[in-house]
Amino acid sequence: MLRLLARGLSNAELATELTVSTATIKTHVASILTKLQLRDRVQAIVLAYQTGLAGPPPSSPAPGGP
């Protein structure tokens, strides 16, 4: 869930991805923030990047590159 959150998905997008209701997503996000003692989603995203749980998507090779 934190990986998906780190991708910047909205609650509705998370709900669609995980096939659950938006209310369930709100509960899960609140739980993550509480358990990790984070203030908001932004801090959760920063934590995911800092710990290596999330990162930028793999870059595609440049046109005409190796």
CSV table of N, CA and C in Angstrom, one decimal:
chain,number,residue,atom,x,y,z
A,1,MET,N,0.8,-1.2,0.0
A,1,MET,CA,0.0,0.0,0.0
A,1,MET,C,0.9,1.3,0.0
A,2,LEU,N,1.9,1.3,0.8
A,2,LEU,CA,2.8,2.4,0.9
A,2,LEU,C,3.5,2.7,-0.5
A,3,ARG,N,3.8,1.6,-1.2
A,3,ARG,CA,4.4,1.8,-2.5
A,3,ARG,C,3.5,2.5,-3.5
A,4,LEU,N,2.2,2.1,-3.4
A,4,LEU,CA,1.2,2.7,-4.3
A,4,LEU,C,1.0,4.2,-3.8
A,5,LEU,N,1.0,4.4,-2.6
A,5,LEU,CA,0.8,5.8,-2.0
A,5,LEU,C,2.0,6.6,-2.5
A,6,ALA,N,3.2,6.1,-2.5
A,6,ALA,CA,4.3,6.8,-3.0
A,6,ALA,C,4.3,7.1,-4.4
A,7,ARG,N,3.5,6.4,-5.2
A,7,ARG,CA,3.3,6.8,-6.6
A,7,ARG,C,2.5,8.0,-6.8
A,8,GLY,N,1.9,8.5,-5.7
A,8,GLY,CA,1.1,9.7,-5.8
A,8,GLY,C,-0.4,9.5,-6.2
A,9,LEU,N,-0.8,8.2,-6.1
A,9,LEU,CA,-2.2,7.9,-6.4
A,9,LEU,C,-3.2,8.5,-5.4
A,10,SER,N,-4.3,9.0,-6.0
A,10,SER,CA,-5.4,9.5,-5.1
A,10,SER,C,-6.1,8.3,-4.4
A,11,ASN,N,-6.9,8.7,-3.4
A,11,ASN,CA,-7.7,7.6,-2.7
A,11,ASN,C,-8.5,6.8,-3.7
A,12,ALA,N,-9.1,7.5,-4.6
A,12,ALA,CA,-10.0,6.8,-5.6
A,12,ALA,C,-9.1,5.9,-6.5
A,13,GLU,N,-8.0,6.3,-6.9
A,13,GLU,CA,-7.1,5.5,-7.7
A,13,GLU,C,-6.6,4.3,-6.9
A,14,LEU,N,-6.2,4.5,-5.6
A,14,LEU,CA,-5.8,3.4,-4.8
A,14,LEU,C,-6.9,2.4,-4.6
A,15,ALA,N,-8.1,2.9,-4.4
A,15,ALA,CA,-9.3,2.0,-4.2
A,15,ALA,C,-9.5,1.1,-5.5
A,16,THR,N,-9.3,1.7,-6.6
A,16,THR,CA,-9.5,1.0,-7.9
A,16,THR,C,-8.4,0.0,-8.0
A,17,GLU,N,-7.2,0.4,-7.8
A,17,GLU,CA,-6.0,-0.5,-7.9
A,17,GLU,C,-6.1,-1.7,-7.0
A,18,LEU,N,-6.6,-1.5,-5.8
A,18,LEU,CA,-6.7,-2.6,-4.8
A,18,LEU,C,-8.1,-3.2,-4.7
A,19,THR,N,-9.0,-2.7,-5.5
A,19,THR,CA,-10.4,-3.2,-5.5
A,19,THR,C,-11.0,-3.2,-4.1
A,20,VAL,N,-10.9,-2.1,-3.5
A,20,VAL,CA,-11.6,-1.9,-2.2
A,20,VAL,C,-12.3,-0.5,-2.2
A,21,SER,N,-13.0,-0.2,-1.2
A,21,SER,CA,-13.7,1.1,-1.2
A,21,SER,C,-12.8,2.3,-0.8
A,22,THR,N,-13.2,3.5,-1.1
A,22,THR,CA,-12.4,4.6,-0.8
A,22,THR,C,-12.3,4.8,0.8
A,23,ALA,N,-13.4,4.4,1.4
A,23,ALA,CA,-13.4,4.4,2.9
A,23,ALA,C,-12.3,3.5,3.5
A,24,THR,N,-12.2,2.3,2.9
A,24,THR,CA,-11.1,1.4,3.3
A,24,THR,C,-9.7,2.0,3.1
A,25,ILE,N,-9.6,2.7,2.0
A,25,ILE,CA,-8.3,3.3,1.7
A,25,ILE,C,-8.0,4.4,2.7
A,26,LYS,N,-9.0,5.2,3.0
A,26,LYS,CA,-8.8,6.3,4.0
A,26,LYS,C,-8.4,5.7,5.4
A,27,THR,N,-9.0,4.6,5.7
A,27,THR,CA,-8.6,3.9,7.0
A,27,THR,C,-7.2,3.4,6.9
A,28,HIS,N,-6.8,2.8,5.8
A,28,HIS,CA,-5.4,2.2,5.7
A,28,HIS,C,-4.4,3.4,5.7
A,29,VAL,N,-4.7,4.5,5.0
A,29,VAL,CA,-3.8,5.6,5.0
A,29,VAL,C,-3.6,6.2,6.4
A,30,ALA,N,-4.7,6.3,7.1
A,30,ALA,CA,-4.6,6.9,8.4
A,30,ALA,C,-3.8,5.9,9.3
A,31,SER,N,-4.0,4.6,9.1
A,31,SER,CA,-3.3,3.6,9.9
A,31,SER,C,-1.8,3.7,9.7
A,32,ILE,N,-1.4,3.8,8.4
A,32,ILE,CA,0.0,3.9,8.0
A,32,ILE,C,0.6,5.2,8.7
A,33,LEU,N,-0.1,6.3,8.6
A,33,LEU,CA,0.4,7.6,9.1
A,33,LEU,C,0.6,7.4,10.6
A,34,THR,N,-0.4,6.8,11.3
A,34,THR,CA,-0.3,6.7,12.7
A,34,THR,C,0.8,5.8,13.2
A,35,LYS,N,0.9,4.6,12.5
A,35,LYS,CA,1.9,3.6,12.9
A,35,LYS,C,3.3,4.1,12.7
A,36,LEU,N,3.5,4.9,11.6
A,36,LEU,CA,4.8,5.4,11.3
A,36,LEU,C,5.1,6.8,11.9
A,37,GLN,N,4.1,7.3,12.6
A,37,GLN,CA,4.2,8.6,13.3
A,37,GLN,C,4.5,9.7,12.3
A,38,LEU,N,3.7,9.7,11.2
A,38,LEU,CA,3.9,10.7,10.1
A,38,LEU,C,2.7,11.7,10.2
A,39,ARG,N,3.0,12.9,9.7
A,39,ARG,CA,2.0,14.0,9.8
A,39,ARG,C,1.0,13.9,8.6
A,40,ASP,N,1.5,13.5,7.4
A,40,ASP,CA,0.7,13.5,6.2
A,40,ASP,C,1.2,12.6,5.1
A,41,ARG,N,0.5,12.5,4.0
A,41,ARG,CA,0.9,11.6,2.9
A,41,ARG,C,2.3,12.0,2.4
A,42,VAL,N,2.6,13.3,2.4
A,42,VAL,CA,3.9,13.7,1.8
A,42,VAL,C,5.0,13.1,2.6
A,43,GLN,N,4.9,13.1,3.9
A,43,GLN,CA,5.9,12.5,4.8
A,43,GLN,C,6.0,11.0,4.5
A,44,ALA,N,4.9,10.3,4.2
A,44,ALA,CA,4.9,8.9,3.9
A,44,ALA,C,5.6,8.7,2.6
A,45,ILE,N,5.4,9.5,1.6
A,45,ILE,CA,6.1,9.4,0.3
A,45,ILE,C,7.6,9.6,0.5
A,46,VAL,N,8.0,10.6,1.3
A,46,VAL,CA,9.4,10.8,1.5
A,46,VAL,C,10.0,9.6,2.2
A,47,LEU,N,9.4,9.1,3.2
A,47,LEU,CA,9.9,7.9,3.9
A,47,LEU,C,10.0,6.7,3.0
A,48,ALA,N,9.1,6.5,2.1
A,48,ALA,CA,9.1,5.4,1.1
A,48,ALA,C,10.3,5.6,0.2
A,49,TYR,N,10.6,6.8,-0.2
A,49,TYR,CA,11.8,7.0,-1.1
A,49,TYR,C,13.1,6.9,-0.3
A,50,GLN,N,13.1,7.4,0.9
A,50,GLN,CA,14.4,7.4,1.7
A,50,GLN,C,14.8,5.9,2.1
A,51,THR,N,13.8,5.1,2.3
A,51,THR,CA,14.1,3.7,2.7
A,51,THR,C,14.2,2.8,1.5
A,52,GLY,N,14.0,3.3,0.3
A,52,GLY,CA,14.2,2.5,-0.9
A,52,GLY,C,13.0,1.7,-1.2
A,53,LEU,N,11.9,1.9,-0.5
A,53,LEU,CA,10.6,1.1,-0.8
A,53,LEU,C,10.1,1.6,-2.1
A,54,ALA,N,10.3,2.9,-2.4
A,54,ALA,CA,9.8,3.4,-3.7
A,54,ALA,C,10.9,4.2,-4.3
A,55,GLY,N,10.8,4.4,-5.6
A,55,GLY,CA,11.8,5.2,-6.3
A,55,GLY,C,11.2,5.6,-7.6
A,56,PRO,N,12.0,6.4,-8.4
A,56,PRO,CA,11.5,6.8,-9.7
A,56,PRO,C,11.3,5.6,-10.6
A,57,PRO,N,10.3,5.7,-11.5
A,57,PRO,CA,10.1,4.6,-12.4
A,57,PRO,C,11.4,4.4,-13.3
A,58,PRO,N,11.6,3.1,-13.7
A,58,PRO,CA,12.8,2.9,-14.5
A,58,PRO,C,12.7,3.7,-15.8
A,59,SER,N,13.8,4.3,-16.1
A,59,SER,CA,13.8,5.2,-17.3
A,59,SER,C,14.0,4.3,-18.6
A,60,SER,N,13.3,4.7,-19.6
A,60,SER,CA,13.4,4.0,-20.8
A,60,SER,C,14.6,4.5,-21.6
A,61,PRO,N,15.2,3.6,-22.4
A,61,PRO,CA,16.4,4.0,-23.1
A,61,PRO,C,16.1,5.2,-24.1
A,62,ALA,N,17.1,6.1,-24.2
A,62,ALA,CA,16.9,7.2,-25.1
A,62,ALA,C,16.8,6.7,-26.5
A,63,PRO,N,16.0,7.4,-27.4
A,63,PRO,CA,16.0,7.0,-28.8
A,63,PRO,C,17.4,7.0,-29.4
A,64,GLY,N,17.7,6.0,-30.1
A,64,GLY,CA,19.0,5.9,-30.8
A,64,GLY,C,20.1,5.6,-29.8
A,65,GLY,N,19.8,5.3,-28.5
A,65,GLY,CA,20.8,5.0,-27.6
A,65,GLY,C,21.2,3.5,-27.7
A,66,PRO,N,22.1,3.1,-26.7
A,66,PRO,CA,22.6,1.7,-26.8
A,66,PRO,C,21.6,0.6,-26.7
